[in-house]
PDB file of C-alpha atoms in Angstrom:
ATOM      1  CA  MET A  23     -87.078  -2.557-113.209  1.00 45.00           C
ATOM      2  CA  ILE A  24     -89.865  -0.057-112.559  1.00 49.00           C
ATOM      3  CA  PHE A  25     -89.580   2.496-109.772  1.00 49.00           C
ATOM      4  CA  LYS A  26     -92.696   3.670-107.972  1.00 50.00           C
ATOM      5  CA  THR A  27     -92.401   6.887-106.047  1.00 52.00           C
ATOM      6  CA  LEU A  28     -94.550   9.123-103.920  1.00 51.00           C
ATOM      7  CA  TRP A  29     -94.593  11.582-106.847  1.00 51.00           C
ATOM      8  CA  GLN A  30     -96.905   9.265-108.759  1.00 52.00           C
ATOM      9  CA  ASN A  31     -99.553   9.263-106.031  1.00 52.00           C
ATOM     10  CA  ILE A  32     -99.940  13.027-105.723  1.00 50.00           C
ATOM     11  CA  SER A  33    -103.135  14.338-107.293  1.00 51.00           C
ATOM     12  CA  LYS A  34    -102.872  17.650-109.088  1.00 48.00           C
ATOM     13  CA  SER A  35    -105.505  20.333-109.002  1.00 48.00           C
ATOM     14  CA  LYS A  36    -106.427  21.821-112.371  1.00 51.00           C
ATOM     15  CA  ASP A  37    -106.196  25.340-110.947  1.00 51.00           C
ATOM     16  CA  LYS A  38    -102.605  24.791-109.807  1.00 51.00           C
ATOM     17  CA  LEU A  39    -101.635  23.469-113.236  1.00 51.00           C
ATOM     18  CA  ALA A  40    -103.257  26.482-114.899  1.00 51.00           C
ATOM     19  CA  ASP A  41    -101.221  28.783-112.645  1.00 49.00           C
ATOM     20  CA  ILE A  42     -98.049  26.894-113.491  1.00 48.00           C
ATOM     21  CA  ARG A  43     -98.698  27.102-117.242  1.00 48.00           C
ATOM     22  CA  ASP A  44     -99.323  30.856-116.994  1.00 49.00           C
ATOM     23  CA  PHE A  45     -96.007  31.218-115.168  1.00 49.00           C
ATOM     24  CA  SER A  46     -94.261  29.689-118.210  1.00 48.00           C
ATOM     25  CA  ASP A  47     -95.370  32.422-120.622  1.00 60.00           C
ATOM     26  CA  LYS A  48     -93.401  35.142-118.835  1.00 85.00           C
ATOM     27  CA  PHE A  49     -89.851  34.006-119.709  1.00 93.00           C
ATOM     28  CA  ASN A  50     -87.732  35.341-122.583  1.00 93.00           C
ATOM     29  CA  TYR A  51     -84.700  33.073-122.094  1.00 96.00           C
ATOM     30  CA  LYS A  52     -84.429  29.285-122.221  1.00 96.00           C
ATOM     31  CA  THR A  53     -81.436  26.951-122.325  1.00 97.00           C
ATOM     32  CA  ASN A  54     -81.253  23.176-122.669  1.00 97.00           C
ATOM     33  CA  ILE A  55     -79.664  21.163-119.868  1.00 97.00           C
ATOM     34  CA  HIS A  56     -77.994  17.810-120.401  1.00 95.00           C
ATOM     35  CA  SER A  57     -78.463  15.481-117.456  1.00 94.00           C
ATOM     36  CA  ARG A  58     -75.638  13.211-116.366  1.00 93.00           C
ATOM     37  CA  PHE A  59     -75.786   9.721-114.912  1.00 93.00           C
ATOM     38  CA  VAL A  60     -74.477  11.099-111.595  1.00 95.00           C
ATOM     39  CA  ASP A  61     -77.544  13.399-111.342  1.00 95.00           C
ATOM     40  CA  PHE A  62     -79.879  10.478-110.616  1.00 95.00           C
ATOM     41  CA  ASP A  63     -80.564   8.902-107.240  1.00 93.00           C
ATOM     42  CA  MET A  64     -81.577   5.375-106.313  1.00 92.00           C
ATOM     43  CA  MET A  65     -85.227   6.202-106.976  1.00 91.00           C
ATOM     44  CA  GLY A  66     -84.404   6.807-110.637  1.00 92.00           C
ATOM     45  CA  HIS A  67     -84.985  10.561-110.679  1.00 93.00           C
ATOM     46  CA  VAL A  68     -82.799  13.639-110.452  1.00 96.00           C
ATOM     47  CA  ASN A  69     -81.676  14.186-106.874  1.00 94.00           C
ATOM     48  CA  ASN A  70     -83.174  17.303-105.280  1.00 93.00           C
ATOM     49  CA  SER A  71     -79.785  18.970-104.773  1.00 94.00           C
ATOM     50  CA  VAL A  72     -78.933  18.691-108.483  1.00 97.00           C
ATOM     51  CA  TYR A  73     -81.803  21.037-109.371  1.00 97.00           C
ATOM     52  CA  PHE A  74     -79.730  23.876-107.888  1.00 97.00           C
ATOM     53  CA  THR A  75     -76.848  22.895-110.173  1.00 97.00           C
ATOM     54  CA  TYR A  76     -79.230  23.123-113.143  1.00 98.00           C
ATOM     55  CA  LEU A  77     -80.223  26.637-111.992  1.00 98.00           C
ATOM     56  CA  GLU A  78     -76.541  27.585-111.726  1.00 97.00           C
ATOM     57  CA  ILE A  79     -75.793  26.330-115.243  1.00 98.00           C
ATOM     58  CA  ALA A  80     -78.792  28.230-116.636  1.00 98.00           C
ATOM     59  CA  ARG A  81     -78.042  31.530-114.879  1.00 97.00           C
ATOM     60  CA  THR A  82     -74.401  31.376-115.969  1.00 97.00           C
ATOM     61  CA  LYS A  83     -75.499  30.958-119.593  1.00 97.00           C
ATOM     62  CA  TYR A  84     -78.058  33.780-119.148  1.00 97.00           C
ATOM     63  CA  TRP A  85     -75.366  36.101-117.769  1.00 96.00           C
ATOM     64  CA  GLU A  86     -72.978  35.203-120.609  1.00 95.00           C
ATOM     65  CA  GLU A  87     -75.449  35.284-123.515  1.00 96.00           C
ATOM     66  CA  ILE A  88     -77.902  38.022-122.501  1.00 95.00           C
ATOM     67  CA  VAL A  89     -76.277  40.251-119.894  1.00 95.00           C
ATOM     68  CA  ASN A  90     -72.613  39.821-120.922  1.00 95.00           C
ATOM     69  CA  TRP A  91     -71.607  40.274-117.280  1.00 95.00           C
ATOM     70  CA  ASP A  92     -68.045  41.614-116.891  1.00 92.00           C
ATOM     71  CA  TRP A  93     -66.628  39.199-114.293  1.00 91.00           C
ATOM     72  CA  LYS A  94     -63.291  40.995-114.218  1.00 90.00           C
ATOM     73  CA  LYS A  95     -64.911  44.068-112.659  1.00 92.00           C
ATOM     74  CA  THR A  96     -67.825  42.844-110.552  1.00 95.00           C
ATOM     75  CA  GLY A  97     -68.729  39.501-109.030  1.00 96.00           C
ATOM     76  CA  ILE A  98     -72.047  38.027-108.000  1.00 97.00           C
ATOM     77  CA  VAL A  99     -72.892  36.007-104.907  1.00 97.00           C
ATOM     78  CA  ILE A 100     -76.126  34.198-104.220  1.00 97.00           C
ATOM     79  CA  ALA A 101     -77.721  35.471-101.005  1.00 97.00           C
ATOM     80  CA  HIS A 102     -80.818  33.256-101.119  1.00 98.00           C
ATOM     81  CA  ALA A 103     -81.957  30.283-103.207  1.00 97.00           C
ATOM     82  CA  GLU A 104     -85.289  28.485-103.172  1.00 96.00           C
ATOM     83  CA  ILE A 105     -87.022  25.870-105.268  1.00 96.00           C
ATOM     84  CA  ASP A 106     -90.437  24.236-105.461  1.00 95.00           C
ATOM     85  CA  TYR A 107     -90.426  20.653-106.729  1.00 95.00           C
ATOM     86  CA  ILE A 108     -93.492  19.934-108.841  1.00 95.00           C
ATOM     87  CA  LEU A 109     -92.713  16.817-110.922  1.00 95.00           C
ATOM     88  CA  PRO A 110     -89.703  14.484-110.985  1.00 96.00           C
ATOM     89  CA  ILE A 111     -87.152  14.405-113.778  1.00 96.00           C
ATOM     90  CA  VAL A 112     -86.240  10.863-114.792  1.00 95.00           C
ATOM     91  CA  MET A 113     -83.647   9.367-117.111  1.00 92.00           C
ATOM     92  CA  ASN A 114     -84.055  10.211-120.775  1.00 93.00           C
ATOM     93  CA  ASP A 115     -86.200  13.283-120.035  1.00 96.00           C
ATOM     94  CA  LYS A 116     -85.142  16.198-122.201  1.00 97.00           C
ATOM     95  CA  ILE A 117     -84.992  19.245-119.952  1.00 97.00           C
ATOM     96  CA  ALA A 118     -84.535  22.984-120.247  1.00 98.00           C
ATOM     97  CA  VAL A 119     -84.430  25.900-117.828  1.00 98.00           C
ATOM     98  CA  HIS A 120     -86.184  29.229-118.318  1.00 97.00           C
ATOM     99  CA  VAL A 121     -84.506  32.202-116.595  1.00 97.00           C
ATOM    100  CA  LYS A 122     -85.595  35.788-116.060  1.00 96.00           C
ATOM    101  CA  THR A 123     -84.599  38.797-114.026  1.00 96.00           C
ATOM    102  CA  SER A 124     -87.749  39.681-112.098  1.00 94.00           C
ATOM    103  CA  ARG A 125     -86.466  42.485-109.845  1.00 95.00           C
ATOM    104  CA  ILE A 126     -83.524  44.853-109.968  1.00 96.00           C
ATOM    105  CA  GLY A 127     -82.481  46.872-106.947  1.00 96.00           C
ATOM    106  CA  ASN A 128     -79.386  48.968-106.282  1.00 97.00           C
ATOM    107  CA  THR A 129     -76.984  46.164-105.326  1.00 97.00           C
ATOM    108  CA  SER A 130     -79.199  43.086-105.728  1.00 97.00           C
ATOM    109  CA  PHE A 131     -81.522  41.490-108.245  1.00 97.00           C
ATOM    110  CA  ASP A 132     -83.789  38.451-108.341  1.00 97.00           C
ATOM    111  CA  LEU A 133     -83.686  35.678-110.918  1.00 97.00           C
ATOM    112  CA  GLU A 134     -86.633  33.344-111.360  1.00 96.00           C
ATOM    113  CA  TYR A 135     -86.380  29.925-112.950  1.00 97.00           C
ATOM    114  CA  GLN A 136     -88.512  27.198-114.335  1.00 96.00           C
ATOM    115  CA  ILE A 137     -87.182  23.718-115.076  1.00 97.00           C
ATOM    116  CA  VAL A 138     -89.241  21.961-117.738  1.00 97.00           C
ATOM    117  CA  LYS A 139     -89.403  18.579-119.450  1.00 96.00           C
ATOM    118  CA  ILE A 140     -89.715  18.848-123.209  1.00 95.00           C
ATOM    119  CA  LYS A 141     -92.252  16.390-124.591  1.00 92.00           C
ATOM    120  CA  GLY A 142     -92.603  16.942-128.330  1.00 91.00           C
ATOM    121  CA  SER A 143     -93.675  20.548-128.757  1.00 90.00           C
ATOM    122  CA  GLU A 144     -94.949  20.845-125.172  1.00 93.00           C
ATOM    123  CA  GLU A 145     -93.186  21.759-121.962  1.00 94.00           C
ATOM    124  CA  VAL A 146     -94.126  20.266-118.615  1.00 94.00           C
ATOM    125  CA  ILE A 147     -93.015  22.252-115.581  1.00 95.00           C
ATOM    126  CA  CYS A 148     -90.966  20.216-113.090  1.00 96.00           C
ATOM    127  CA  SER A 149     -89.893  22.965-110.705  1.00 96.00           C
ATOM    128  CA  LYS A 150     -89.893  26.697-110.085  1.00 96.00           C
ATOM    129  CA  GLY A 151     -87.110  28.539-108.312  1.00 96.00           C
ATOM    130  CA  LYS A 152     -85.704  31.900-107.344  1.00 97.00           C
ATOM    131  CA  THR A 153     -82.332  33.315-106.347  1.00 97.00           C
ATOM    132  CA  VAL A 154     -81.409  36.666-104.860  1.00 98.00           C
ATOM    133  CA  CYS A 155     -78.125  37.802-106.422  1.00 98.00           C
ATOM    134  CA  ILE A 156     -75.806  40.430-104.929  1.00 98.00           C
ATOM    135  CA  ALA A 157     -73.261  42.400-106.975  1.00 98.00           C
ATOM    136  CA  VAL A 158     -69.901  42.300-105.180  1.00 97.00           C
ATOM    137  CA  ASP A 159     -66.774  44.457-105.450  1.00 95.00           C
ATOM    138  CA  TYR A 160     -63.795  42.096-105.629  1.00 92.00           C
ATOM    139  CA  THR A 161     -61.429  44.516-103.894  1.00 92.00           C
ATOM    140  CA  THR A 162     -63.603  45.069-100.819  1.00 94.00           C
ATOM    141  CA  SER A 163     -65.637  41.831-100.868  1.00 93.00           C
ATOM    142  CA  ARG A 164     -68.662  44.032-100.136  1.00 96.00           C
ATOM    143  CA  PRO A 165     -71.918  44.621-102.038  1.00 97.00           C
ATOM    144  CA  THR A 166     -71.658  47.223-104.767  1.00 97.00           C
ATOM    145  CA  THR A 167     -73.981  48.962-107.184  1.00 97.00           C
ATOM    146  CA  ILE A 168     -75.007  46.775-110.131  1.00 97.00           C
ATOM    147  CA  PRO A 169     -72.918  47.992-113.097  1.00 97.00           C
ATOM    148  CA  GLU A 170     -74.967  50.271-115.371  1.00 96.00           C
ATOM    149  CA  ALA A 171     -74.252  48.319-118.580  1.00 96.00           C
ATOM    150  CA  GLU A 172     -75.434  45.036-117.033  1.00 96.00           C
ATOM    151  CA  ARG A 173     -78.432  46.756-115.419  1.00 95.00           C
ATOM    152  CA  GLN A 174     -79.519  48.196-118.778  1.00 95.00           C
ATOM    153  CA  LYS A 175     -79.175  44.832-120.533  1.00 96.00           C
ATOM    154  CA  MET A 176     -81.355  43.130-117.916  1.00 95.00           C
ATOM    155  CA  LEU A 177     -83.930  45.940-117.982  1.00 94.00           C
ATOM    156  CA  GLY A 178     -84.063  45.938-121.781  1.00 93.00           C
ATOM    157  CA  PHE A 179     -84.166  42.175-122.268  1.00 94.00           C
ATOM    158  CA  GLU A 180     -86.820  41.650-119.608  1.00 93.00           C
ATOM    159  CA  GLN A 181     -88.682  44.871-120.445  1.00 87.00           C
ATOM    160  CA  LEU A 182     -88.688  45.864-116.785  1.00 83.00           C
ATOM    161  CA  ASN A 183     -89.400  49.342-115.476  1.00 74.00           C
ATOM    162  CA  LYS A 184     -86.633  51.069-113.564  1.00 62.00           C
TER     163      LYS A 184
END
């Protein structure tokens, strides 16, 4: 059975694709995501809500592998999440998520994401997203200063200016 969707009828401007490809070069972290049967809707592609789950999986791995966030001391809540859907993800697509810290404030920081399909040695961008993350003190349930160790790891890994 072949599914036809509105995605297939959308024409893409070359300028937009060039912008999207440039966006890809600015990420230092990438993790593979394994899709599950439950991720797919009746149209045969990943349901729009599942993309946020993919972002959550990727940021958790980023925090564990790169930042080594100390969850016993400080929590994180998501204050804002957004995503732009560019191309659908269908069954048997191999996908990965790029993650980067793009802004660090006193109590909050922004993470940007890019979900890509891996086709041979090329990556095709399927979506771009962003979350605003707030450091939270568990005892007060209020925003708190981003711990210095975690701040320095993000700054160093992303080569951001203070």
